[in-house]
Short mmCIF file of C-alpha atoms in Angstrom, two decimals:
data_model
loop_
_atom_site.label_atom_id
_atom_site.label_comp_id
_atom_site.label_asym_id
_atom_site.label_seq_id
_atom_site.Cartn_x
_atom_site.Cartn_y
_atom_site.Cartn_z
CA MET A 6 -138.21 70.32 71.33
CA GLU A 7 -139.34 68.39 74.34
CA SER A 8 -142.93 67.15 74.51
CA PRO A 9 -145.14 68.27 77.40
CA LEU A 10 -145.20 64.69 78.68
CA ILE A 11 -141.43 64.36 78.79
CA SER A 12 -141.07 67.76 80.48
CA LEU A 13 -143.62 66.66 83.05
CA LEU A 14 -141.81 63.39 83.76
CA LYS A 15 -138.48 65.09 84.16
CA ARG A 16 -139.58 67.71 86.62
CA MET A 17 -142.74 66.73 88.43
CA ILE A 18 -144.19 64.07 90.69
CA VAL A 19 -146.72 62.34 88.47
CA VAL A 20 -149.74 60.53 89.86
CA LEU A 21 -150.56 57.34 87.98
CA ASP A 22 -153.55 55.02 88.27
CA GLY A 23 -154.36 51.99 90.40
CA ALA A 24 -155.68 48.50 89.78
CA THR A 25 -158.06 47.72 86.95
CA GLY A 26 -158.83 44.05 87.56
CA THR A 27 -160.48 44.50 90.95
CA GLU A 28 -162.46 47.50 89.64
CA LEU A 29 -163.85 45.37 86.81
CA ILE A 30 -164.63 42.54 89.24
CA ALA A 31 -166.56 45.06 91.34
CA ARG A 32 -168.56 45.91 88.22
CA GLY A 33 -169.43 42.33 87.41
CA LEU A 34 -166.42 40.62 85.85
CA SER A 35 -166.58 36.94 86.80
CA ALA A 36 -163.80 34.37 87.23
CA GLY A 37 -162.83 32.89 83.89
CA GLU A 38 -164.10 35.93 81.98
CA CYS A 39 -161.66 37.88 79.81
CA PRO A 40 -161.18 41.40 81.26
CA GLU A 41 -159.98 42.86 77.96
CA HIS A 42 -163.06 41.57 76.17
CA TRP A 43 -165.03 44.13 78.14
CA ASN A 44 -163.54 46.80 75.85
CA LEU A 45 -165.95 45.39 73.27
CA LEU A 46 -168.75 44.03 75.49
CA HIS A 47 -169.03 46.64 78.25
CA PRO A 48 -167.06 49.70 77.16
CA GLU A 49 -169.17 51.96 79.33
CA ARG A 50 -168.15 50.08 82.48
CA VAL A 51 -164.48 50.21 81.50
CA LYS A 52 -164.83 53.92 80.76
CA GLU A 53 -166.25 54.45 84.21
CA VAL A 54 -163.15 52.97 85.83
CA HIS A 55 -160.90 55.26 83.78
CA ARG A 56 -163.07 58.29 84.60
CA LYS A 57 -162.85 57.50 88.30
CA TYR A 58 -159.06 57.39 88.20
CA TYR A 59 -158.70 60.66 86.30
CA GLY A 60 -161.22 62.14 88.73
CA ALA A 61 -159.21 60.86 91.69
CA GLY A 62 -156.14 62.72 90.47
CA SER A 63 -154.34 60.40 88.08
CA THR A 64 -152.43 62.27 85.40
CA ILE A 65 -151.71 59.08 83.49
CA VAL A 66 -154.27 56.26 83.32
CA LEU A 67 -153.64 52.96 81.54
CA SER A 68 -155.92 51.15 79.11
CA ASN A 69 -157.68 47.89 79.94
CA THR A 70 -155.29 45.89 77.73
CA PHE A 71 -152.88 44.28 80.19
CA GLY A 72 -153.77 40.79 78.92
CA GLY A 73 -154.43 42.00 75.37
CA SER A 74 -151.67 40.11 73.62
CA ARG A 75 -152.36 37.26 71.21
CA LEU A 76 -151.14 34.54 73.59
CA LYS A 77 -153.15 35.81 76.52
CA LEU A 78 -156.35 36.12 74.48
CA GLU A 79 -156.08 32.58 73.11
CA PRO A 80 -157.71 30.71 76.03
CA TYR A 81 -160.79 32.84 75.43
CA GLY A 82 -160.73 32.23 71.68
CA LEU A 83 -160.07 35.93 71.06
CA GLN A 84 -156.60 35.70 69.54
CA ASP A 85 -157.82 37.09 66.21
CA HIS A 86 -159.26 40.15 67.89
CA VAL A 87 -156.02 41.65 69.17
CA GLY A 88 -156.31 44.73 66.94
CA GLU A 89 -159.95 45.32 67.74
CA ILE A 90 -159.62 44.84 71.51
CA ASN A 91 -156.53 47.00 71.91
CA ARG A 92 -157.81 49.77 69.64
CA ALA A 93 -161.09 49.82 71.53
CA GLY A 94 -159.24 49.86 74.86
CA ALA A 95 -157.17 52.84 73.72
CA MET A 96 -160.15 54.72 72.31
CA ILE A 97 -162.30 54.26 75.41
CA LEU A 98 -159.50 55.66 77.55
CA LYS A 99 -158.72 58.54 75.22
CA GLU A 100 -162.40 59.52 75.17
CA VAL A 101 -162.38 60.29 78.89
CA CYS A 102 -158.82 61.63 79.15
CA PRO A 103 -158.98 65.27 80.32
CA VAL A 104 -156.85 68.01 78.79
CA GLY A 105 -153.46 68.04 80.49
CA CYS A 106 -153.69 64.33 81.31
CA PHE A 107 -152.40 61.38 79.31
CA ALA A 108 -153.65 58.03 78.05
CA GLY A 109 -151.25 55.10 78.39
CA GLY A 110 -151.49 51.85 76.43
CA ASP A 111 -150.96 48.95 78.86
CA ILE A 112 -148.94 45.93 77.73
CA GLY A 113 -148.41 43.01 80.11
CA PRO A 114 -146.27 39.87 79.79
CA THR A 115 -147.19 37.04 77.43
CA GLY A 116 -147.40 34.57 80.31
CA LYS A 117 -144.92 32.28 78.59
CA LEU A 118 -141.15 32.06 78.83
CA LEU A 119 -138.32 32.32 76.31
CA LYS A 120 -136.01 29.42 75.59
CA PRO A 121 -134.23 27.69 77.19
CA THR A 122 -136.49 27.90 80.23
CA GLY A 123 -139.64 28.09 78.10
CA ASP A 124 -140.49 27.32 74.51
CA PHE A 125 -140.53 30.67 72.75
CA GLU A 126 -138.05 32.53 70.53
CA PRO A 127 -137.40 36.28 70.84
CA GLU A 128 -138.89 36.82 67.34
CA ASP A 129 -142.18 35.25 68.46
CA PHE A 130 -142.44 37.71 71.33
CA GLN A 131 -141.36 40.66 69.20
CA GLU A 132 -144.20 39.99 66.77
CA ILE A 133 -146.74 39.62 69.57
CA PHE A 134 -145.74 42.88 71.24
CA GLU A 135 -145.57 44.85 67.99
CA GLU A 136 -149.08 43.75 67.14
CA GLN A 137 -150.37 45.07 70.44
CA ALA A 138 -148.31 48.28 70.46
CA PHE A 139 -149.41 49.37 66.99
CA ALA A 140 -153.06 48.66 67.76
CA LEU A 141 -152.81 50.79 70.92
CA GLN A 142 -151.20 53.57 68.92
CA ASP A 143 -153.99 53.33 66.34
CA GLY A 144 -156.46 53.80 69.16
CA GLY A 145 -154.76 57.04 70.13
CA VAL A 146 -152.65 56.47 73.25
CA ASP A 147 -150.00 59.04 74.20
CA LEU A 148 -147.53 56.49 75.51
CA ILE A 149 -147.04 52.77 76.07
CA ALA A 150 -146.63 51.30 79.56
CA ILE A 151 -145.09 47.84 79.71
CA GLU A 152 -145.91 46.32 83.09
CA THR A 153 -145.18 43.39 85.38
CA MET A 154 -142.31 42.06 83.28
CA TYR A 155 -140.74 39.37 85.47
CA ASP A 156 -138.15 38.50 82.80
CA LEU A 157 -135.73 41.26 81.76
CA ARG A 158 -135.25 39.62 78.36
CA GLU A 159 -138.97 39.73 77.64
CA ALA A 160 -139.10 43.32 78.91
CA ALA A 161 -136.33 44.32 76.51
CA ILE A 162 -138.13 42.70 73.58
CA ALA A 163 -141.40 44.42 74.48
CA LEU A 164 -139.58 47.73 74.82
CA ARG A 165 -137.94 47.35 71.43
CA ALA A 166 -141.29 46.49 69.86
CA ALA A 167 -143.16 49.37 71.50
CA LEU A 168 -140.47 51.92 70.59
CA LYS A 169 -141.23 51.20 66.93
CA THR A 170 -144.41 53.24 67.39
CA GLY A 171 -142.31 56.29 68.16
CA LEU A 172 -144.25 56.84 71.37
CA PRO A 173 -142.61 57.24 74.78
CA VAL A 174 -142.42 53.86 76.53
CA PHE A 175 -142.40 53.06 80.26
CA VAL A 176 -141.25 49.70 81.62
CA THR A 177 -141.93 48.35 85.11
CA LEU A 178 -140.87 45.02 86.57
CA PRO A 179 -142.02 43.07 89.64
CA PHE A 180 -139.34 42.07 92.12
CA ILE A 181 -139.24 39.46 94.86
CA LYS A 182 -137.41 39.73 98.13
CA LYS A 183 -134.81 37.08 98.88
CA LYS A 184 -132.28 36.88 101.69
CA LYS A 185 -129.65 38.39 99.42
CA GLY A 186 -131.81 41.24 98.25
CA PHE A 187 -134.35 41.95 95.55
CA PHE A 188 -134.44 40.06 92.25
CA THR A 189 -136.82 39.28 89.44
CA MET A 190 -138.11 35.72 89.39
CA MET A 191 -135.53 34.99 86.71
CA GLY A 192 -132.70 36.25 88.89
CA ASP A 193 -132.18 39.69 87.33
CA LYS A 194 -130.86 42.39 89.66
CA PRO A 195 -132.80 45.69 89.84
CA ASP A 196 -130.00 48.14 89.05
CA GLU A 197 -128.91 46.09 86.05
CA CYS A 198 -132.49 45.91 84.81
CA PHE A 199 -133.01 49.64 85.01
CA ARG A 200 -129.66 50.42 83.40
CA THR A 201 -130.38 48.10 80.46
CA LEU A 202 -133.89 49.41 79.91
CA LYS A 203 -132.85 53.04 80.09
CA GLU A 204 -129.98 52.42 77.69
CA ASP A 205 -132.44 50.74 75.34
CA GLY A 206 -134.61 53.85 75.31
CA ALA A 207 -137.26 53.61 78.03
CA ALA A 208 -138.64 57.04 78.94
CA ALA A 209 -139.32 55.87 82.49
CA VAL A 210 -138.58 52.68 84.43
CA GLY A 211 -139.68 51.31 87.75
CA THR A 212 -141.51 48.58 89.56
CA ASN A 213 -145.08 47.36 89.92
CA CYS A 214 -146.85 44.47 91.66
CA SER A 215 -145.43 41.61 93.74
CA LEU A 216 -144.20 43.78 96.62
CA ASP A 217 -146.65 45.48 98.95
CA HIS A 218 -146.23 49.07 100.00
CA SER A 219 -143.90 48.54 102.94
CA GLN A 220 -141.65 46.15 101.02
CA MET A 221 -141.51 48.58 98.12
CA VAL A 222 -140.18 51.37 100.35
CA GLU A 223 -137.28 49.09 101.25
CA PHE A 224 -136.86 48.27 97.57
CA VAL A 225 -136.59 51.89 96.43
CA GLU A 226 -134.19 52.65 99.27
CA SER A 227 -131.94 49.81 98.09
CA LEU A 228 -131.50 51.15 94.57
CA SER A 229 -128.46 52.93 93.17
CA LYS A 230 -128.43 56.64 92.35
CA ALA A 231 -128.18 55.72 88.67
CA SER A 232 -131.43 53.76 88.82
CA LEU A 233 -133.23 56.68 90.43
CA SER A 234 -131.83 59.37 88.16
CA GLY A 235 -134.66 60.13 85.81
CA PRO A 236 -138.37 59.35 86.10
CA PHE A 237 -138.95 56.35 88.39
CA ILE A 238 -142.27 54.50 88.70
CA VAL A 239 -143.62 52.76 91.80
CA LYS A 240 -146.92 50.91 91.80
CA PRO A 241 -147.12 48.73 94.92
CA ASN A 242 -149.86 46.23 95.74
CA ALA A 243 -152.31 47.09 98.47
CA GLY A 244 -151.56 44.27 100.88
CA GLN A 245 -152.84 40.72 100.48
CA PRO A 246 -156.00 39.37 98.87
CA ARG A 247 -158.87 37.67 100.69
CA LEU A 248 -162.20 36.35 99.53
CA GLU A 249 -165.15 38.00 101.21
CA GLY A 250 -168.35 36.29 100.17
CA SER A 251 -167.79 36.11 96.47
CA THR A 252 -165.58 39.18 96.11
CA THR A 253 -161.82 39.41 96.16
CA VAL A 254 -160.78 42.14 98.57
CA TYR A 255 -157.33 43.45 99.40
CA ASP A 256 -156.89 44.29 103.03
CA ALA A 257 -154.42 47.16 102.98
CA ASN A 258 -155.14 50.41 104.68
CA PRO A 259 -155.16 53.33 102.20
CA ASP A 260 -153.51 55.60 104.76
CA GLU A 261 -150.62 53.18 105.21
CA TYR A 262 -150.31 52.98 101.45
CA VAL A 263 -150.16 56.78 101.17
CA GLU A 264 -147.55 57.03 103.91
CA ALA A 265 -145.42 54.39 102.22
CA VAL A 266 -145.65 56.03 98.81
CA THR A 267 -144.60 59.34 100.33
CA LYS A 268 -141.51 57.58 101.69
CA MET A 269 -140.82 56.15 98.24
CA ILE A 270 -140.88 59.67 96.84
CA SER A 271 -138.38 60.76 99.48
CA ALA A 272 -136.21 57.86 98.40
CA GLY A 273 -136.32 58.99 94.79
CA ALA A 274 -139.48 57.72 93.09
CA SER A 275 -141.30 60.32 91.00
CA MET A 276 -144.21 58.53 89.32
CA VAL A 277 -146.61 57.00 91.79
CA GLY A 278 -149.63 54.75 91.59
CA GLY A 279 -150.78 51.34 92.68
CA CYS A 280 -151.24 47.79 91.48
CA CYS A 281 -153.37 44.85 92.68
CA GLY A 282 -155.98 45.86 95.22
CA THR A 283 -155.63 49.61 94.92
CA SER A 284 -158.56 51.71 93.82
CA PRO A 285 -159.62 55.27 92.98
CA LEU A 286 -159.90 55.83 96.73
CA PHE A 287 -156.21 55.03 97.22
CA ILE A 288 -155.23 57.37 94.40
CA SER A 289 -157.49 60.13 95.63
CA LYS A 290 -156.01 59.94 99.14
CA LEU A 291 -152.52 59.91 97.65
CA ALA A 292 -153.17 62.91 95.39
CA HIS A 293 -154.73 64.77 98.30
CA GLU A 294 -151.79 64.10 100.59
CA LEU A 295 -149.22 65.12 97.97
CA LYS A 296 -151.08 68.36 97.48
CA ARG A 297 -151.38 68.96 101.21
CA LYS A 298 -147.65 68.37 101.76
CA GLU A 299 -146.81 70.31 98.60
CA ILE A 300 -144.89 67.35 97.22
CA THR A 301 -145.00 68.38 93.62
CA HIS A 302 -141.51 68.35 92.19
CA ALA A 303 -139.29 65.38 91.54
CA LYS A 304 -136.31 65.04 93.82
CA ARG A 305 -133.25 64.74 91.59
CA THR A 306 -129.56 64.82 92.36
CA GLN A 307 -127.40 67.81 91.41
CA ALA A 308 -125.51 65.71 88.89
CA GLU A 309 -128.67 64.55 87.19
CA ASP A 310 -129.99 68.10 86.90
CA SER A 311 -126.92 69.20 85.00
CA ASP A 312 -127.12 66.05 82.85
CA ALA A 313 -130.72 66.83 81.99
CA SER A 314 -129.88 70.30 80.75
CA ARG A 315 -127.33 68.81 78.39
CA ASP A 316 -129.51 65.94 77.22
CA THR A 317 -132.72 67.41 75.84
CA GLY A 318 -132.49 65.25 72.73
CA ARG A 319 -131.96 62.03 74.65
CA ILE A 320 -135.46 60.70 74.67
CA ASN A 321 -136.48 59.64 71.19
CA LEU A 322 -139.97 60.74 70.39
CA MET B 29 -116.55 4.48 89.24
CA ASP B 30 -117.53 3.61 92.80
CA LYS B 31 -121.04 4.17 94.10
CA ASN B 32 -120.36 7.29 96.12
CA GLU B 33 -118.60 8.96 93.24
CA LEU B 34 -121.54 8.12 91.00
CA PHE B 35 -124.03 9.50 93.50
CA SER B 36 -121.99 12.65 93.80
CA LYS B 37 -122.01 13.11 90.03
CA MET B 38 -125.75 12.48 89.97
CA ARG B 39 -126.25 15.22 92.53
CA ASP B 40 -124.08 17.59 90.47
CA SER B 41 -125.97 16.85 87.26
CA ILE B 42 -129.14 18.14 88.94
CA LEU B 43 -127.38 21.18 90.36
CA GLU B 44 -125.98 21.95 86.94
CA GLY B 45 -129.29 21.29 85.25
CA ASN B 46 -127.67 18.84 82.87
CA ALA B 47 -130.43 16.50 81.71
CA GLY B 48 -128.18 14.62 79.29
CA GLU B 49 -125.68 13.88 82.03
CA ALA B 50 -128.39 12.85 84.50
CA GLN B 51 -129.73 10.37 81.97
CA ARG B 52 -126.25 9.01 81.21
CA LEU B 53 -125.47 8.53 84.90
CA ALA B 54 -128.82 6.85 85.54
CA GLU B 55 -128.16 4.40 82.72
CA LEU B 56 -124.63 3.80 83.98
CA SER B 57 -125.88 3.08 87.49
CA LEU B 58 -128.21 0.39 86.16
CA LYS B 59 -125.43 -1.15 84.10
CA GLU B 60 -123.28 -1.27 87.23
CA GLY B 61 -126.08 -3.07 89.03
CA ILE B 62 -126.80 -0.33 91.54
CA ASP B 63 -130.30 -0.41 93.01
CA ALA B 64 -132.49 2.21 91.28
CA GLY B 65 -134.17 3.25 94.50
CA GLU B 66 -130.78 3.88 96.11
CA SER B 67 -129.69 6.04 93.20
CA ILE B 68 -132.79 8.15 93.63
CA THR B 69 -132.44 8.65 97.38
CA GLY B 70 -128.64 8.78 97.43
CA GLY B 71 -127.87 10.54 94.17
CA PHE B 72 -130.62 12.52 92.52
CA SER B 73 -132.85 13.54 95.42
CA PRO B 74 -130.06 15.27 97.34
CA GLY B 75 -129.42 17.20 94.13
CA ILE B 76 -132.94 18.55 93.83
CA ALA B 77 -133.07 19.21 97.56
CA LYS B 78 -129.94 21.33 97.24
CA VAL B 79 -131.55 23.19 94.32
CA GLY B 80 -134.39 24.00 96.70
CA ASP B 81 -131.98 25.29 99.33
CA LEU B 82 -130.23 27.49 96.80
CA TRP B 83 -133.58 28.88 95.65
CA GLU B 84 -134.43 29.60 99.25
CA GLU B 85 -131.12 31.41 99.74
CA GLY B 86 -131.58 33.50 96.61
CA GLU B 87 -128.74 31.89 94.68
CA TYR B 88 -130.83 29.91 92.26
CA PHE B 89 -133.75 31.37 90.34
CA LEU B 90 -136.36 30.13 87.94
CA PRO B 91 -134.02 29.13 85.11
CA GLU B 92 -131.94 26.96 87.48
CA LEU B 93 -135.07 25.44 89.02
CA VAL B 94 -136.48 24.50 85.66
CA ALA B 95 -133.16 23.08 84.45
CA GLY B 96 -132.79 21.11 87.68
CA ALA B 97 -136.32 19.75 87.37
CA GLU B 98 -135.71 18.71 83.77
CA ALA B 99 -132.49 16.93 84.75
CA MET B 100 -134.34 15.22 87.60
CA LYS B 101 -137.06 14.10 85.22
CA ALA B 102 -134.46 12.69 82.79
CA GLY B 103 -132.74 10.70 85.50
CA MET B 104 -135.99 9.50 87.09
CA GLU B 105 -137.41 8.30 83.78
CA VAL B 106 -134.53 5.89 83.35
CA LEU B 107 -134.61 4.69 86.95
CA LYS B 108 -138.38 4.38 87.36
CA LYS B 109 -138.49 1.51 84.88
CA ALA B 110 -135.96 -0.40 86.95
CA LEU B 111 -137.59 0.09 90.33
CA LYS B 112 -138.25 -3.26 91.99
CA GLY B 113 -141.83 -4.49 92.26
CA ASP B 114 -142.21 -3.48 95.88
CA GLN B 115 -140.72 -0.05 95.24
CA LYS B 116 -142.93 0.61 92.23
CA GLY B 117 -146.54 1.46 92.80
CA THR B 118 -145.91 2.71 96.30
CA SER B 119 -146.24 6.25 95.19
CA SER B 120 -146.53 8.69 98.06
CA GLY B 121 -149.87 9.79 96.70
CA LYS B 122 -151.73 11.07 93.66
CA ILE B 123 -152.17 14.72 92.87
CA VAL B 124 -154.06 16.49 90.10
CA ILE B 125 -152.59 19.88 89.18
CA GLY B 126 -153.47 22.65 86.76
CA THR B 127 -153.73 26.37 86.17
CA VAL B 128 -157.28 27.68 86.48
CA SER B 129 -159.75 28.88 83.83
CA GLY B 130 -158.57 31.74 81.68
CA ASP B 131 -155.03 31.63 83.05
CA ILE B 132 -152.12 30.44 80.90
CA HIS B 133 -149.23 30.81 83.33
CA ASP B 134 -147.66 27.40 83.78
CA ILE B 135 -144.08 27.57 84.89
CA GLY B 136 -144.77 27.53 88.63
CA LYS B 137 -147.37 24.82 88.31
CA SER B 138 -145.07 22.67 86.17
CA LEU B 139 -142.30 23.07 88.71
CA VAL B 140 -144.60 21.98 91.51
CA GLY B 141 -145.48 18.93 89.42
CA ALA B 142 -141.85 18.16 88.72
CA ILE B 143 -140.72 18.46 92.33
CA LEU B 144 -143.67 16.44 93.66
CA SER B 145 -142.94 13.79 91.05
CA ALA B 146 -139.28 13.79 92.07
CA ASN B 147 -140.45 13.11 95.60
CA GLY B 148 -142.43 10.04 94.65
CA PHE B 149 -145.88 11.45 94.02
CA GLU B 150 -147.91 10.54 90.97
CA VAL B 151 -148.79 13.79 89.24
CA PHE B 152 -151.62 14.34 86.76
CA ASP B 153 -150.90 17.71 85.14
CA LEU B 154 -153.95 19.06 83.30
CA GLY B 155 -152.09 22.04 81.88
CA THR B 156 -153.54 25.55 81.80
CA ASP B 157 -156.99 27.10 81.44
CA VAL B 158 -158.48 24.14 83.30
CA SER B 159 -162.20 24.25 84.11
CA PRO B 160 -163.54 23.31 87.56
CA GLU B 161 -165.29 20.35 85.90
CA ALA B 162 -162.00 19.03 84.51
CA PHE B 163 -160.27 19.27 87.90
CA VAL B 164 -163.06 17.40 89.65
CA LYS B 165 -163.54 14.79 86.93
CA THR B 166 -159.83 13.90 86.86
CA ALA B 167 -159.63 13.80 90.65
CA LYS B 168 -162.50 11.32 90.69
CA GLU B 169 -161.15 9.21 87.86
CA THR B 170 -157.63 8.96 89.27
CA GLN B 171 -158.81 8.78 92.88
CA ALA B 172 -156.30 11.49 93.65
CA GLN B 173 -155.83 12.53 97.25
CA VAL B 174 -154.80 16.08 96.41
CA ILE B 175 -155.79 18.81 93.96
CA GLY B 176 -153.33 21.64 93.33
CA MET B 177 -154.40 24.84 91.57
CA SER B 178 -152.36 27.73 90.22
CA ALA B 179 -153.56 31.25 89.41
CA LEU B 180 -151.45 34.29 88.69
CA LEU B 181 -153.90 37.11 88.11
CA THR B 182 -156.32 38.99 90.34
CA THR B 183 -158.91 38.31 87.66
CA THR B 184 -158.45 34.54 87.54
CA MET B 185 -157.74 33.63 91.16
CA SER B 186 -161.35 33.37 92.26
CA ALA B 187 -161.72 30.38 89.92
CA GLN B 188 -159.91 28.45 92.66
CA LYS B 189 -162.97 28.97 94.82
CA ASN B 190 -165.20 27.67 92.00
CA VAL B 191 -163.32 24.38 92.02
CA ILE B 192 -163.71 24.02 95.77
CA GLU B 193 -167.41 24.78 95.50
CA LEU B 194 -167.81 22.11 92.84
CA LEU B 195 -166.03 19.58 95.07
CA GLN B 196 -168.52 20.43 97.82
CA LYS B 197 -171.44 20.18 95.45
CA GLU B 198 -170.28 16.74 94.30
CA GLY B 199 -169.91 15.66 97.90
CA ILE B 200 -166.22 14.87 97.67
CA ARG B 201 -164.60 17.89 99.32
CA GLY B 202 -163.78 15.75 102.32
CA LYS B 203 -162.02 13.18 100.16
CA VAL B 204 -159.35 15.47 98.69
CA LYS B 205 -156.92 17.97 100.08
CA VAL B 206 -156.71 21.23 98.15
CA ILE B 207 -153.58 23.34 97.79
CA VAL B 208 -153.40 26.61 95.90
CA GLY B 209 -150.57 28.72 94.57
CA GLY B 210 -149.50 31.59 92.35
CA ALA B 211 -148.09 35.07 92.79
CA PRO B 212 -151.16 36.69 94.46
CA ILE B 213 -151.96 33.59 96.52
CA THR B 214 -151.41 33.67 100.28
CA LYS B 215 -152.35 31.62 103.34
CA GLU B 216 -155.09 34.14 104.12
CA TRP B 217 -156.49 33.71 100.63
CA ALA B 218 -156.37 29.94 101.00
CA GLN B 219 -158.25 30.17 104.26
CA SER B 220 -160.88 32.51 102.88
CA ILE B 221 -161.69 30.21 99.96
CA GLY B 222 -161.63 27.03 102.01
CA ALA B 223 -158.42 25.54 100.61
CA ASP B 224 -156.19 23.48 102.88
CA ASP B 225 -152.91 25.26 102.25
CA ALA B 226 -151.03 27.71 100.03
CA PRO B 227 -147.41 26.52 99.85
CA ALA B 228 -145.12 29.32 98.74
CA ASP B 229 -143.15 27.30 96.21
CA ALA B 230 -142.60 23.84 94.75
CA PHE B 231 -140.42 22.73 97.64
CA GLU B 232 -142.88 23.85 100.28
CA ALA B 233 -145.55 22.04 98.27
CA VAL B 234 -143.85 18.73 99.05
CA SER B 235 -143.88 19.22 102.82
CA SER B 236 -147.38 20.69 102.62
CA VAL B 237 -148.79 17.68 100.76
CA LYS B 238 -146.98 15.22 103.04
CA ARG B 239 -148.35 16.97 106.10
CA LEU B 240 -151.87 17.08 104.71
CA LEU B 241 -151.72 13.38 103.92
CA GLY B 242 -150.38 12.57 107.37
CA GLN B 243 -146.98 11.52 106.11
CA GLU B 244 -143.71 12.13 107.84
CA VAL B 245 -142.05 15.36 106.82
CA ARG B 246 -138.29 15.33 106.96
CA VAL B 247 -137.09 18.66 108.32
#
């Protein structure tokens, strides 16, 4: 039997959350301070950010654990607190997650590269991601969201690790625009990425970060039907960053963002949120607009609809 | 093997990212009595420049850039020792680079270092998670003309501003040029924090630094 979450993803437009980093900065996080450490030091401030996103209309909000892997915590001397930090991040989120909404455990990249370009072996990464995924599961998340994976190989390892929890797993990658089209920094092509990740068991795939909202419209429009069959995530950045006084601000117009996201939905995206620079305001405007225009159901092709009715057991829970 | 053939092979070794081959060819060139400086400008440099073009065109990506930079480094290491007295020591300039506090991303920064080094700059790479104090101290000690800072996260990028503020506090902001980079970094960001430029990639970094130091930039 299909879980409520999977049913939701298959049929509906799902509103996700926006940026966490800038929200924490607005609440006092300083440069050089570990954002994830706030799960232990200032849980009430982190909780407030989550509450604001659910309140704005997000159905799925992600934990403050993007940089919660062993390697990322090392510069702060917190590498032995992976379990504690991720569990706390999950618990804080779950505490404010309303009925009918979902809590997602956020896993970001290690920041290092695999051989031969970098120094790490796949097994090293597998261990690091498993550690984080299990801690998030312990803390009570409903799903795992693997974000900003600029290397398909690392994404696949993270996916494999997270799937060991038995939870549904989302994977999103950032793409860059080159003359020949969109690619990951490592040279992976979007359609190939999505095919691989779906074959490997991702419950939803998509893109976050790197591109701003107008570039991301172009990106979604460039994808194959196969990539867009099934739940597809878009989380664009809100324009470019600027320092105003001592605060980092992103200068995008929320209305432009909303218009762009609506176009992405027309092009086939079905799970929508934002990345760097977005805020509860962006999400609230988006949710409002989707409601106003009655954009509630995912746009799927005829072929995919008939596939879905045959494939209820496809997603491994 | 005649000189042109050797230079052509040198260029290819960079394009293919073959560090072993680059080293072998560098050693061979010295054995054949070819001027080290000529091998750099005629053989290896065109190779890395072509890598840059292919990156620009979207043919080469990070793995090819890193492999090309490693091959360049291998070839340069052999040739640098053989550079004549008047060629040595005339580095185009000194630059201190690093990734800012709390940030461990290093691939972009290392590439910038490699490409600047390949273009004759003396690079002091402080690694990652570098404090403002470390940037400033090293710049002073080495008398570097440029500081380059990398940041990849929204939550670490403002540390770039901290470094600039420290330079001002120490009264040496006017003595160094500051360039910044990383995925969220833009020209507008650079302007708003008081940096001199935000080159988009390692290859742009070369022309940016040359321009900032008043050197001729080959188009």
